Coordinates of C-alpha atoms in Angstrom, one line a residue:
X17 CA 22.3 2.1 -4.8
X18 CA 23.1 5.2 -2.7
X19 CA 21.5 4.6 0.7
X20 CA 19.0 7.4 0.3
X21 CA 17.9 6.3 -3.2
X22 CA 17.7 2.7 -2.0
X23 CA 15.4 3.9 0.8
X24 CA 13.2 5.6 -1.7
X25 CA 13.1 2.4 -3.9
X26 CA 12.1 0.3 -0.8
X27 CA 9.4 2.9 0.1
X28 CA 7.9 2.6 -3.4
X29 CA 7.6 -1.2 -3.0
X30 CA 5.8 -0.7 0.4
X31 CA 3.4 1.9 -1.1
X32 CA 2.6 -0.2 -4.1
X33 CA 2.0 -3.3 -1.9
X34 CA -0.2 -1.3 0.4
X35 CA -2.3 0.1 -2.5
X36 CA -2.7 -3.3 -4.0
X37 CA -3.8 -4.9 -0.7
X38 CA -6.3 -2.1 -0.1
X39 CA -7.6 -2.6 -3.6
X40 CA -8.0 -6.3 -3.1
X41 CA -9.8 -5.7 0.2
X42 CA -12.4 -3.5 -1.5
X43 CA -12.6 -6.0 -4.4
X44 CA -14.3 -8.6 -2.2
X45 CA -17.1 -6.2 -1.2
X46 CA -20.5 -6.3 -2.8
X47 CA -20.9 -4.0 -5.7
X48 CA -23.1 -1.5 -3.9
X49 CA -20.4 -1.1 -1.2
X50 CA -17.7 -0.7 -3.8
X51 CA -19.7 2.2 -5.2
X52 CA -20.0 3.7 -1.7
X53 CA -16.2 3.3 -1.3
X54 CA -15.5 5.2 -4.5
X55 CA -14.1 2.2 -6.4
X56 CA -16.9 1.4 -8.8
X57 CA -19.6 3.1 -10.9
X58 CA -22.8 1.2 -11.1
X59 CA -25.4 0.6 -12.5
X60 CA -24.7 2.2 -15.9
X61 CA -26.4 1.8 -19.2
X62 CA -24.7 1.9 -22.6
X63 CA -25.6 5.0 -24.5
X64 CA -23.2 4.6 -27.4
X65 CA -20.4 2.4 -28.7
X66 CA -17.9 3.8 -31.3
X67 CA -15.1 2.1 -33.1
X68 CA -12.2 4.7 -33.2
X69 CA -9.6 2.7 -35.1
X70 CA -6.7 0.3 -34.3
X71 CA -9.1 -2.0 -32.6
X72 CA -10.2 0.5 -30.0
X73 CA -13.7 1.0 -28.8
X74 CA -15.1 4.0 -26.9
X75 CA -18.1 3.3 -24.6
X76 CA -20.4 6.1 -23.5
X77 CA -22.1 5.1 -20.3
X78 CA -24.8 6.8 -18.3
X79 CA -25.8 6.6 -14.7
X80 CA -29.4 6.4 -13.6
X81 CA -31.3 9.7 -13.7
X82 CA -30.4 12.0 -10.8
X83 CA -27.4 9.9 -9.8
X84 CA -24.0 11.7 -9.8
X85 CA -20.9 9.8 -10.6
X86 CA -18.4 10.0 -7.7
X87 CA -14.8 11.2 -8.4
X88 CA -13.2 8.0 -7.1
X89 CA -12.4 7.1 -10.7
X90 CA -10.7 9.8 -12.8
X91 CA -9.6 10.4 -16.4
X92 CA -6.8 8.1 -17.4
X93 CA -7.5 5.5 -14.7
X94 CA -7.2 1.8 -15.6
X95 CA -10.6 0.2 -15.2
X96 CA -12.5 -3.0 -15.8
X97 CA -15.9 -3.0 -17.5
X98 CA -18.2 -5.8 -16.6
X99 CA -21.9 -6.7 -16.1
X100 CA -23.5 -5.8 -12.7
X101 CA -23.8 -9.5 -11.9
X102 CA -20.1 -10.2 -12.5
X103 CA -18.3 -6.8 -12.4
X104 CA -14.8 -8.5 -12.4
X105 CA -15.4 -10.3 -15.7
X106 CA -15.0 -8.1 -18.7
X107 CA -12.5 -6.1 -20.7
X108 CA -9.8 -3.8 -19.2
X109 CA -9.8 -0.2 -20.5
X110 CA -9.2 3.4 -19.5
X111 CA -11.6 6.0 -18.3
X112 CA -11.5 8.9 -20.7
X113 CA -13.4 11.3 -18.6
X114 CA -16.7 11.8 -16.7
X115 CA -19.4 14.4 -16.3
X116 CA -21.8 14.2 -13.4
X117 CA -24.0 11.5 -15.0
X118 CA -22.0 10.3 -18.1
X119 CA -18.6 8.7 -18.5
X120 CA -16.5 7.5 -21.5
X121 CA -14.3 4.4 -21.3
X122 CA -11.9 3.2 -24.0
X123 CA -11.5 -0.6 -24.4
X124 CA -9.5 -2.7 -26.9
X125 CA -11.6 -5.8 -27.1
X126 CA -15.2 -6.6 -27.8
X127 CA -17.9 -5.9 -25.2
X128 CA -20.4 -8.7 -24.8
X129 CA -22.6 -7.4 -22.0
X130 CA -26.3 -7.2 -21.9
X131 CA -28.1 -5.2 -19.3
X132 CA -26.6 -2.9 -16.6
X133 CA -22.8 -2.3 -16.6
X134 CA -20.3 -1.7 -13.8
X135 CA -17.0 0.2 -14.2
X136 CA -14.4 -0.7 -11.5
X137 CA -11.0 1.0 -10.9
X138 CA -8.0 -1.4 -11.3
X139 CA -4.5 -1.2 -10.0
X140 CA -1.8 0.1 -12.5
X141 CA 1.7 -0.4 -11.2
X142 CA 3.6 0.8 -14.3
X143 CA 4.3 4.2 -12.8
X144 CA 5.9 2.6 -9.7
X145 CA 8.2 0.6 -11.9
X146 CA 9.2 3.6 -13.9
X147 CA 10.0 5.6 -10.8
X148 CA 12.1 2.7 -9.5
X149 CA 14.1 2.8 -12.7
X150 CA 14.5 6.5 -12.4
X151 CA 16.1 6.0 -9.0
X152 CA 18.4 3.3 -10.3
X153 CA 19.4 5.6 -13.2
X154 CA 19.9 8.5 -10.7
X155 CA 22.4 6.4 -8.8
X156 CA 24.7 6.4 -11.9
X157 CA 24.4 10.1 -12.8
X158 CA 27.6 12.2 -12.4
X159 CA 26.0 15.6 -12.9
X160 CA 26.4 18.3 -10.3
X161 CA 22.6 18.3 -9.8
X162 CA 22.5 14.6 -9.1
X163 CA 25.4 14.8 -6.7
X164 CA 23.7 17.7 -4.9
X165 CA 20.5 15.7 -4.5
X166 CA 22.4 12.7 -3.2
X167 CA 24.1 14.9 -0.6
X168 CA 27.6 14.4 -2.2
X169 CA 28.3 18.2 -2.8
X170 CA 27.2 21.6 -1.6
X171 CA 25.2 24.0 -3.8
X172 CA 27.2 25.9 -6.4
X173 CA 27.3 29.7 -6.5
X174 CA 24.6 31.4 -8.5
X175 CA 25.4 32.9 -11.9
X176 CA 25.9 36.7 -11.4
X177 CA 25.0 37.6 -15.0
X178 CA 21.6 36.1 -14.8
X179 CA 20.4 37.9 -11.7
X180 CA 18.7 40.8 -13.5
X181 CA 16.4 39.7 -16.4
X182 CA 13.9 41.8 -18.3
X183 CA 11.3 39.1 -18.1
X184 CA 11.0 39.9 -14.4
X185 CA 10.1 43.6 -14.8
X186 CA 6.4 43.1 -14.0
X187 CA 7.0 41.0 -10.9
X188 CA 6.6 42.5 -7.4
X189 CA 9.7 42.7 -5.2
X190 CA 9.3 39.3 -3.5
X191 CA 8.5 37.6 -6.8
X192 CA 11.4 39.4 -8.5
X193 CA 13.9 38.3 -5.8
X194 CA 12.7 34.7 -6.0
X195 CA 12.9 34.6 -9.8
X196 CA 16.4 36.1 -9.8
X197 CA 17.7 33.5 -7.4
X198 CA 16.0 30.7 -9.3
X199 CA 17.3 31.7 -12.8
X200 CA 20.8 32.2 -11.5
X201 CA 21.0 28.9 -9.7
X202 CA 23.9 26.5 -10.4
X203 CA 22.0 23.3 -9.8
X204 CA 18.8 23.5 -7.7
X205 CA 16.6 26.4 -6.4
X206 CA 13.6 26.5 -4.1
X207 CA 10.7 29.0 -4.2
X208 CA 8.1 29.2 -1.4
X209 CA 4.7 30.1 -2.9
X210 CA 1.9 30.4 -0.3
X211 CA -1.7 30.4 -1.6
X212 CA -2.5 33.2 -4.0
X213 CA 1.0 34.8 -4.1
X214 CA 1.4 34.5 -7.9
X215 CA 3.7 31.5 -8.1
X216 CA 2.4 30.8 -11.7
X217 CA 3.5 34.3 -12.7
X218 CA 6.9 33.6 -11.3
X219 CA 7.1 30.2 -13.1
X220 CA 6.0 31.6 -16.5
X221 CA 8.5 34.5 -16.1
X222 CA 11.2 31.9 -15.4
X223 CA 10.2 29.9 -18.5
X224 CA 10.5 33.0 -20.6
X225 CA 13.8 33.9 -19.1
X226 CA 15.2 30.4 -19.8
X227 CA 13.9 30.4 -23.4
X228 CA 15.3 33.8 -24.1
X229 CA 18.7 32.5 -22.8
X230 CA 18.7 29.7 -25.3
X231 CA 17.4 26.9 -23.1
X232 CA 14.4 24.5 -23.6
X233 CA 12.8 24.1 -20.2
X234 CA 10.5 21.4 -18.9
X235 CA 7.4 22.7 -16.9
X236 CA 6.3 19.9 -14.6
X237 CA 3.7 19.2 -11.9
X238 CA 2.2 16.2 -10.2
X239 CA -1.4 16.8 -11.2
X240 CA -2.8 17.1 -14.7
X241 CA -4.8 20.1 -13.6
X242 CA -1.6 22.0 -12.6
X243 CA 0.1 21.0 -15.9
X244 CA -2.9 22.2 -17.9
X245 CA -2.8 25.5 -16.0
X246 CA 0.9 26.0 -16.7
X247 CA 0.4 25.1 -20.4
X248 CA -2.2 27.7 -20.9
X249 CA -0.3 30.4 -19.0
X250 CA 2.9 29.7 -20.9
X251 CA 1.0 29.9 -24.2
X252 CA -0.5 33.2 -23.2
X253 CA 2.9 34.7 -22.7
X254 CA 3.8 33.8 -26.4
X255 CA 5.8 30.7 -25.7
X256 CA 5.5 27.7 -28.1
X257 CA 4.3 24.8 -25.9
X258 CA 3.9 21.1 -26.3
X259 CA 1.8 19.3 -23.7
X260 CA 2.7 15.6 -23.2
X261 CA 0.2 13.1 -21.9
X262 CA -3.0 11.1 -22.6
X263 CA -5.6 13.3 -24.4
X264 CA -8.3 11.9 -22.0
X265 CA -6.4 13.4 -19.1
X266 CA -6.0 16.8 -20.6
X267 CA -8.5 19.7 -20.3
X268 CA -10.4 20.4 -23.5
X269 CA -8.7 23.9 -23.7
X270 CA -5.3 22.3 -23.6
X271 CA -5.8 19.6 -26.2
X272 CA -4.7 22.0 -29.0
X273 CA -1.1 21.6 -27.6
X274 CA -1.1 17.8 -27.7
X275 CA 0.2 15.4 -30.3
X276 CA -3.2 14.0 -31.4
X277 CA -4.2 17.5 -32.5
X278 CA -0.9 18.9 -33.7
X279 CA 0.3 15.9 -35.7
X280 CA -2.7 15.8 -38.1
X281 CA -2.3 19.6 -38.6
X282 CA 1.4 19.3 -39.5
X283 CA 3.2 18.4 -42.7
X284 CA 2.7 14.7 -42.1
X285 CA -1.0 15.0 -41.5
X286 CA -2.2 14.3 -45.1
X287 CA 0.2 11.3 -45.4
X288 CA -1.0 9.8 -42.2
X289 CA -4.6 10.3 -43.2
X290 CA -4.0 8.6 -46.5
X291 CA -2.4 5.6 -44.7
X292 CA -5.5 5.4 -42.4
X293 CA -7.8 5.3 -45.4
X294 CA -5.7 2.5 -46.9
X295 CA -5.7 0.6 -43.6
X296 CA -9.5 0.9 -43.4
X297 CA -9.8 -0.9 -46.8
X298 CA -7.6 -3.9 -45.8
X299 CA -9.3 -6.8 -44.1
X300 CA -8.0 -7.5 -40.6
X301 CA -7.7 -11.3 -41.0
X302 CA -6.8 -13.9 -43.6
X303 CA -3.9 -13.4 -46.0
X304 CA -3.7 -9.7 -45.6
X305 CA -2.0 -9.6 -42.2
X306 CA 1.5 -8.9 -43.6
X307 CA 0.3 -6.0 -45.8
X308 CA -1.6 -4.6 -42.8
X309 CA 1.4 -5.0 -40.5
X310 CA 3.8 -3.2 -43.0
X311 CA 1.4 -0.3 -43.3
X312 CA 1.0 -0.1 -39.5
X313 CA 4.8 -0.1 -39.1
X314 CA 5.1 2.7 -41.7
X315 CA 2.4 4.7 -40.0
X316 CA 4.1 4.4 -36.6
X317 CA 7.4 5.5 -38.0
X318 CA 5.9 8.5 -39.8
X319 CA 4.0 9.5 -36.7
X320 CA 7.1 9.3 -34.5
X321 CA 9.0 11.5 -37.1
X322 CA 6.2 14.0 -36.9
X323 CA 6.2 14.1 -33.1
X324 CA 10.0 14.5 -33.1
X325 CA 9.7 17.5 -35.5
X326 CA 7.1 19.1 -33.2
X327 CA 9.3 18.6 -30.1
X328 CA 12.3 20.0 -31.8
X329 CA 10.4 23.2 -32.5
X330 CA 8.8 23.5 -29.0
X331 CA 10.2 26.2 -26.7
X332 CA 8.6 24.6 -23.6
X333 CA 7.5 21.0 -22.9
X334 CA 4.9 20.5 -20.2
X335 CA 4.2 17.2 -18.5
X336 CA 3.2 15.3 -15.4
X337 CA 5.9 13.2 -13.8
X338 CA 4.1 10.0 -14.6
X339 CA 4.1 10.9 -18.3
X340 CA 7.7 12.2 -18.2
X341 CA 8.9 8.9 -16.6
X342 CA 7.5 7.1 -19.7
X343 CA 8.4 9.6 -22.5
X344 CA 11.5 11.3 -21.1
X345 CA 14.1 9.1 -22.9
X346 CA 12.5 10.1 -26.3
X347 CA 12.6 13.9 -25.7
X348 CA 15.1 16.3 -27.4
X349 CA 17.7 17.9 -25.2
X350 CA 16.3 19.9 -22.3
X351 CA 18.4 21.8 -19.8
X352 CA 16.2 22.9 -16.9
X353 CA 13.0 21.7 -15.2
X354 CA 10.7 24.1 -13.3
X355 CA 8.3 22.2 -11.0
X356 CA 5.0 23.5 -9.8
X357 CA 3.3 21.9 -6.8
X358 CA 6.7 20.5 -5.8
X359 CA 5.6 19.6 -2.3
X360 CA 2.9 17.4 -3.7
X361 CA 5.2 15.1 -5.7
X362 CA 6.9 12.1 -4.2
X363 CA 10.7 12.4 -4.5
X364 CA 11.2 9.4 -6.9
X365 CA 8.9 11.2 -9.4
X366 CA 11.2 14.2 -9.5
X367 CA 14.2 11.9 -10.2
X368 CA 12.6 11.1 -13.6
X369 CA 13.5 14.7 -14.5
X370 CA 16.9 14.7 -12.9
X371 CA 18.3 12.4 -15.6
X372 CA 17.3 14.9 -18.3
X373 CA 18.3 18.3 -17.0
X374 CA 21.2 20.2 -15.5
X375 CA 19.1 22.5 -13.3
X376 CA 16.0 22.1 -11.2
X377 CA 13.7 24.8 -9.8
X378 CA 11.2 23.5 -7.2
X379 CA 8.2 25.8 -6.4
X380 CA 5.8 24.9 -3.7
X381 CA 4.5 25.5 -0.2
X382 CA 5.7 23.2 2.6
X383 CA 2.9 24.6 4.8
X384 CA 0.3 22.8 2.6
X385 CA -0.3 19.1 2.1
X386 CA 2.5 17.0 0.9
X387 CA 2.4 14.0 -1.5
X388 CA -0.6 11.6 -1.3
X389 CA 1.0 8.5 0.3
X390 CA -1.4 5.8 1.6
X391 CA 0.9 3.5 3.5
X392 CA 1.5 4.7 7.1
X393 CA 4.8 6.3 8.1
X394 CA 6.2 6.0 4.6
X395 CA 9.3 8.3 3.9
X396 CA 7.7 9.1 0.5
X397 CA 5.5 11.5 2.4
X398 CA 8.5 13.9 2.6
X399 CA 8.8 15.7 -0.7
X400 CA 12.2 16.5 -2.3
X401 CA 11.6 20.3 -1.6
X402 CA 11.1 19.6 2.1
X403 CA 14.1 17.3 2.3
X404 CA 16.4 19.9 0.6
X405 CA 15.0 22.6 2.9
X406 CA 16.0 20.5 5.9
X407 CA 19.3 19.1 4.7
X408 CA 20.9 21.7 2.5
X409 CA 21.9 25.4 2.6
X410 CA 19.7 26.3 -0.4
X411 CA 17.8 29.5 0.2
X412 CA 14.0 29.5 -0.2
X413 CA 12.7 33.0 -0.8
X414 CA 9.0 33.4 0.0
X415 CA 6.4 35.2 -2.2
X416 CA 4.7 37.5 0.3
X417 CA 1.8 39.4 -1.4
X418 CA -1.3 37.3 -1.9
X419 CA -4.1 38.1 -4.3
X420 CA -6.8 35.6 -3.2
X421 CA -8.1 36.1 0.3
X422 CA -9.6 39.0 2.1
X423 CA -7.7 40.2 5.1
X424 CA -10.2 38.6 7.4
X425 CA -9.6 35.2 6.0
X426 CA -5.8 35.7 5.7
X427 CA -5.4 36.5 9.4
X428 CA -6.4 32.9 10.2
X429 CA -3.2 31.6 8.7
X430 CA -0.9 34.5 9.5
X431 CA 0.9 32.6 12.2
X432 CA 1.6 29.7 9.8
X433 CA 3.5 32.1 7.6
X434 CA 5.3 34.0 10.4
X435 CA 3.1 37.0 9.7
X436 CA 4.9 37.7 6.5
X437 CA 1.9 37.2 4.2
X438 CA 0.1 40.4 3.1
X439 CA -3.2 40.8 1.3
X440 CA -3.0 43.0 -1.8
X441 CA -5.1 46.1 -1.6
X442 CA -7.4 44.8 -4.4
X443 CA -8.6 41.8 -2.3
X444 CA -8.0 43.0 1.3
X445 CA -11.6 44.2 2.0
X446 CA -13.7 42.4 -0.5
X447 CA -16.9 40.6 0.5
X448 CA -19.7 38.8 -1.1
X449 CA -21.7 42.0 -1.2
X450 CA -19.4 43.1 -4.0
X451 CA -20.9 40.3 -6.1
X452 CA -24.4 41.5 -5.4
X453 CA -25.0 38.8 -2.7
X454 CA -27.4 39.9 0.1
X455 CA -28.3 38.4 3.4
X456 CA -26.6 37.1 6.5
X457 CA -23.1 36.5 5.1
X458 CA -22.9 39.4 2.6
X459 CA -20.4 41.4 4.7
X460 CA -18.7 38.5 6.6
X461 CA -15.2 37.2 6.0
X462 CA -14.7 34.3 8.5
X463 CA -17.5 32.6 10.5
X464 CA -17.4 29.6 12.7
X465 CA -20.7 27.8 13.5
X466 CA -20.0 25.9 16.7
X467 CA -21.7 22.6 17.3
X468 CA -20.4 22.1 20.8
X469 CA -23.0 20.4 23.0
X470 CA -25.3 19.5 20.1
X471 CA -24.6 15.8 20.4
X472 CA -23.6 15.5 16.8
X473 CA -21.1 12.6 17.3
X474 CA -18.9 11.4 14.5
X475 CA -19.6 7.9 13.2
X476 CA -17.4 5.5 11.3
X477 CA -18.7 4.2 8.0
X478 CA -18.6 0.4 8.1
X479 CA -17.5 0.1 4.4
X480 CA -14.8 2.7 3.9
X481 CA -13.9 3.1 7.6
X482 CA -14.1 6.8 7.0
X483 CA -15.9 9.2 9.3
X484 CA -19.2 11.0 8.8
X485 CA -21.1 13.5 10.9
X486 CA -24.8 13.6 10.0
X487 CA -25.6 16.7 12.1
X488 CA -22.9 18.7 10.5
X489 CA -23.9 17.6 7.1
X490 CA -27.5 18.9 7.6
X491 CA -26.1 22.2 8.9
X492 CA -23.7 22.6 5.9
X493 CA -26.6 22.0 3.6
X494 CA -28.6 24.7 5.3
X495 CA -25.6 27.2 5.0
X496 CA -25.2 26.4 1.3
X497 CA -29.0 26.7 0.6
X498 CA -28.9 30.1 2.4
X499 CA -26.0 31.3 0.2
X500 CA -27.9 30.2 -2.9
X501 CA -31.1 31.9 -1.8
X502 CA -29.1 35.1 -1.1
X503 CA -27.9 35.3 -4.7
X504 CA -24.7 33.2 -5.0
X505 CA -23.9 31.3 -8.2
X506 CA -23.5 27.6 -7.4
X507 CA -20.1 27.7 -9.2
X508 CA -18.8 30.2 -6.7
X509 CA -19.4 27.9 -3.7
X510 CA -17.2 25.1 -2.5
X511 CA -17.7 22.6 0.3
X512 CA -14.8 20.8 2.0
X513 CA -14.5 18.0 4.5
X514 CA -11.5 16.0 5.5
X515 CA -13.2 12.6 5.3
X516 CA -14.4 10.9 2.1
X517 CA -17.5 9.5 3.8
X518 CA -18.6 13.1 4.8
X519 CA -17.8 14.2 1.2
X520 CA -20.0 11.4 -0.2
X521 CA -22.8 12.4 2.1
X522 CA -22.6 16.0 1.1
X523 CA -22.4 15.3 -2.6
X524 CA -25.7 13.5 -2.4
X525 CA -27.3 16.5 -0.6
X526 CA -25.6 19.3 -2.7
X527 CA -25.0 18.1 -6.3
X528 CA -25.1 21.6 -7.7
X529 CA -21.9 22.8 -5.9
X530 CA -18.3 21.5 -5.8
X531 CA -17.8 19.1 -2.8
X532 CA -14.4 17.5 -2.2
X533 CA -11.9 16.4 0.4
X534 CA -9.2 18.9 1.6
X535 CA -6.6 17.0 -0.5
X536 CA -8.7 17.2 -3.6
X537 CA -9.4 21.0 -3.1
X538 CA -5.7 21.8 -2.8
X539 CA -4.9 24.1 -5.8
X540 CA -8.5 25.3 -6.1
X541 CA -10.4 28.3 -4.9
X542 CA -14.0 29.6 -4.6
X543 CA -15.6 32.8 -3.6
X544 CA -17.2 31.1 -0.6
X545 CA -16.0 27.9 1.1
X546 CA -17.9 25.9 3.8
X547 CA -15.8 23.5 5.8
X548 CA -17.2 20.6 7.8
X549 CA -14.6 19.3 10.2
X550 CA -16.5 16.1 11.2
X551 CA -14.6 15.3 14.4
X552 CA -16.8 15.3 17.6
X553 CA -15.9 13.0 20.4
X554 CA -15.4 12.9 24.2
X555 CA -11.6 12.3 24.0
X556 CA -10.6 15.2 21.8
X557 CA -9.2 12.8 19.2
X558 CA -8.5 14.5 15.8
X559 CA -6.6 11.9 13.8
X560 CA -5.2 13.4 10.6
X561 CA -7.3 16.5 11.1
X562 CA -4.6 17.6 13.5
X563 CA -2.2 17.9 10.5
X564 CA -1.5 21.7 10.4
X565 CA -0.9 21.5 6.6
X566 CA -4.5 20.1 6.1
X567 CA -5.8 23.0 8.2
X568 CA -3.8 25.5 6.1
X569 CA -5.2 24.2 2.8
X570 CA -8.8 24.3 4.0
X571 CA -8.5 27.8 5.4
X572 CA -7.0 29.3 2.2
X573 CA -9.4 28.1 -0.5
X574 CA -11.9 31.0 0.0
X575 CA -11.7 34.4 -1.6
X576 CA -14.5 36.3 0.2
X577 CA -16.2 34.0 2.8
X578 CA -15.1 31.1 4.9
X579 CA -17.6 29.3 7.0
X580 CA -16.3 26.6 9.3
X581 CA -18.7 24.1 10.9
X582 CA -17.3 22.1 13.8
X583 CA -17.3 21.1 17.5
X584 CA -15.0 23.6 19.3
X585 CA -15.0 21.3 22.4
X586 CA -13.2 18.6 20.4
X587 CA -11.2 20.7 18.0
X588 CA -9.8 23.4 20.3
X589 CA -7.6 21.0 22.1
X590 CA -5.3 21.7 19.1
X591 CA -3.6 25.1 19.4
X592 CA -4.0 25.9 15.7
X593 CA -7.7 25.4 15.8
X594 CA -7.9 27.4 19.0
X595 CA -6.1 30.3 17.2
X596 CA -8.5 30.1 14.3
X597 CA -11.5 30.4 16.6
X598 CA -9.9 33.3 18.4
X599 CA -9.8 35.2 15.1
X600 CA -13.3 34.2 13.8
X601 CA -16.8 35.4 14.3
X602 CA -18.4 32.6 16.3
X603 CA -22.1 31.5 16.1
X604 CA -23.6 28.6 18.0
X605 CA -26.0 26.0 16.7
X606 CA -28.1 26.9 19.8
X607 CA -28.8 30.3 18.3
X608 CA -30.9 31.5 15.5
X609 CA -31.1 30.9 12.6
X610 CA -29.4 27.5 13.3
X611 CA -31.5 26.5 16.3
X612 CA -34.9 24.9 15.4
X613 CA -36.2 25.1 18.9

């Protein structure tokens, strides 16, 4: 293969091996420690068992009263269901989703378990293999786009006739400029979308522009949440959208755009329902297997025909990269792909789209966190957008007006965006008092509660090897309780920590509010955010907390109030943290109301 593509393929092998070895390391732990490490749910009891056809069984499982299921297992994850006494012996299935205390798992073989149940995340390497095949295919492509991405040609000139499109009339000047460049691109275009700057508006305007010009675009993202968001926004603009992917990974509002909902509603729906009734009357064993096989083959053929008809009528197809790598070869002709969260996708994932399209638009923010790559120093940590920004002459216009943060919060990240970011007048001066909140934080924007000298040393969790800071956790709980007492809705509060052990500690203390790592909070926002930075040591060691992109994400999740809790003596050795403190109202844990005397 081309040297760069071969390097990506080798990096996939390294990452897959690292993830499997990490999984195997956790698999030897006692079950209670697996739960602490976010690998298992246990103990669970069986609430319901439903046969849903084709040999599939859906289990509804409940955690003990008052115990919240951690988010280490997510919808669509491959899992094993086993008894608590032997959690690695039992059927393999997929998690269909989870609420705080209840989860659903689909299995395809009988469940013979009495007593408490454990669900354990398994390793699924199929996506790695599909991405490797996408790289191999990308090596053979002769399209100008593939040649550009391989570094074999310079970018082509943008199309002049496409630079002014009526779909862009409602965009602000920075958005309009970015959209004009993107829609006129010859092969690839980059758009820089800092937090709250309306990149979704730009993307949906681009989709409408491409459709009105006779193209069928793909709208892609790494995460299911981002794809669901794009799907809803595209639908609201009047576009006819199909959402690819497992229904269990799709938000309930978006399932109306998926095949399992659309196919039964279409012209083939009654025929398929009739076949299902006939199949239900045929015994599964004995002399009836040929009859049953023929009916199943007929049903699959009719269902595929129905799906093909729906795809041919769709104006926009939305998908994650993982699903696209699996279903891409079966799609109708598409001409362009617009990628949201482009800096969060590993480059091989994007190559699964390159084989299908002639043009690529990458929208993202290189100032925020990149792809989630667990193996150290892996080149997959550099996204395709970042690589093109460094190695090509492609322009990357920036969206400059943000509609999320108050001015007091935005100034904390001004230097990270070269002071080009501006708060829209509708958000610039807003505070919690506008929501009817009273009390200490009602008129504040950015507060730092400094734990320097408190002796709250970070500690390493013996199971996960993650870090936790008990003193900070107690203070964060006090801050959140104060906000709730002052009138805030729990849904408007978010709590962020960079380390999973601190997150687990805070989830137990604050089950009513959203608590997550910085990585997991990327793409989300809340009216008030409380950040616990955890690090407190004599050497000033920050680890990955020193990553400026992680800091940028954490500082830009709040709309009206940002409260940072951390040890300035440890953190301010980093210039970006020092700059944040310089622009923040500082309170000390040695002062009221934080000091207990």
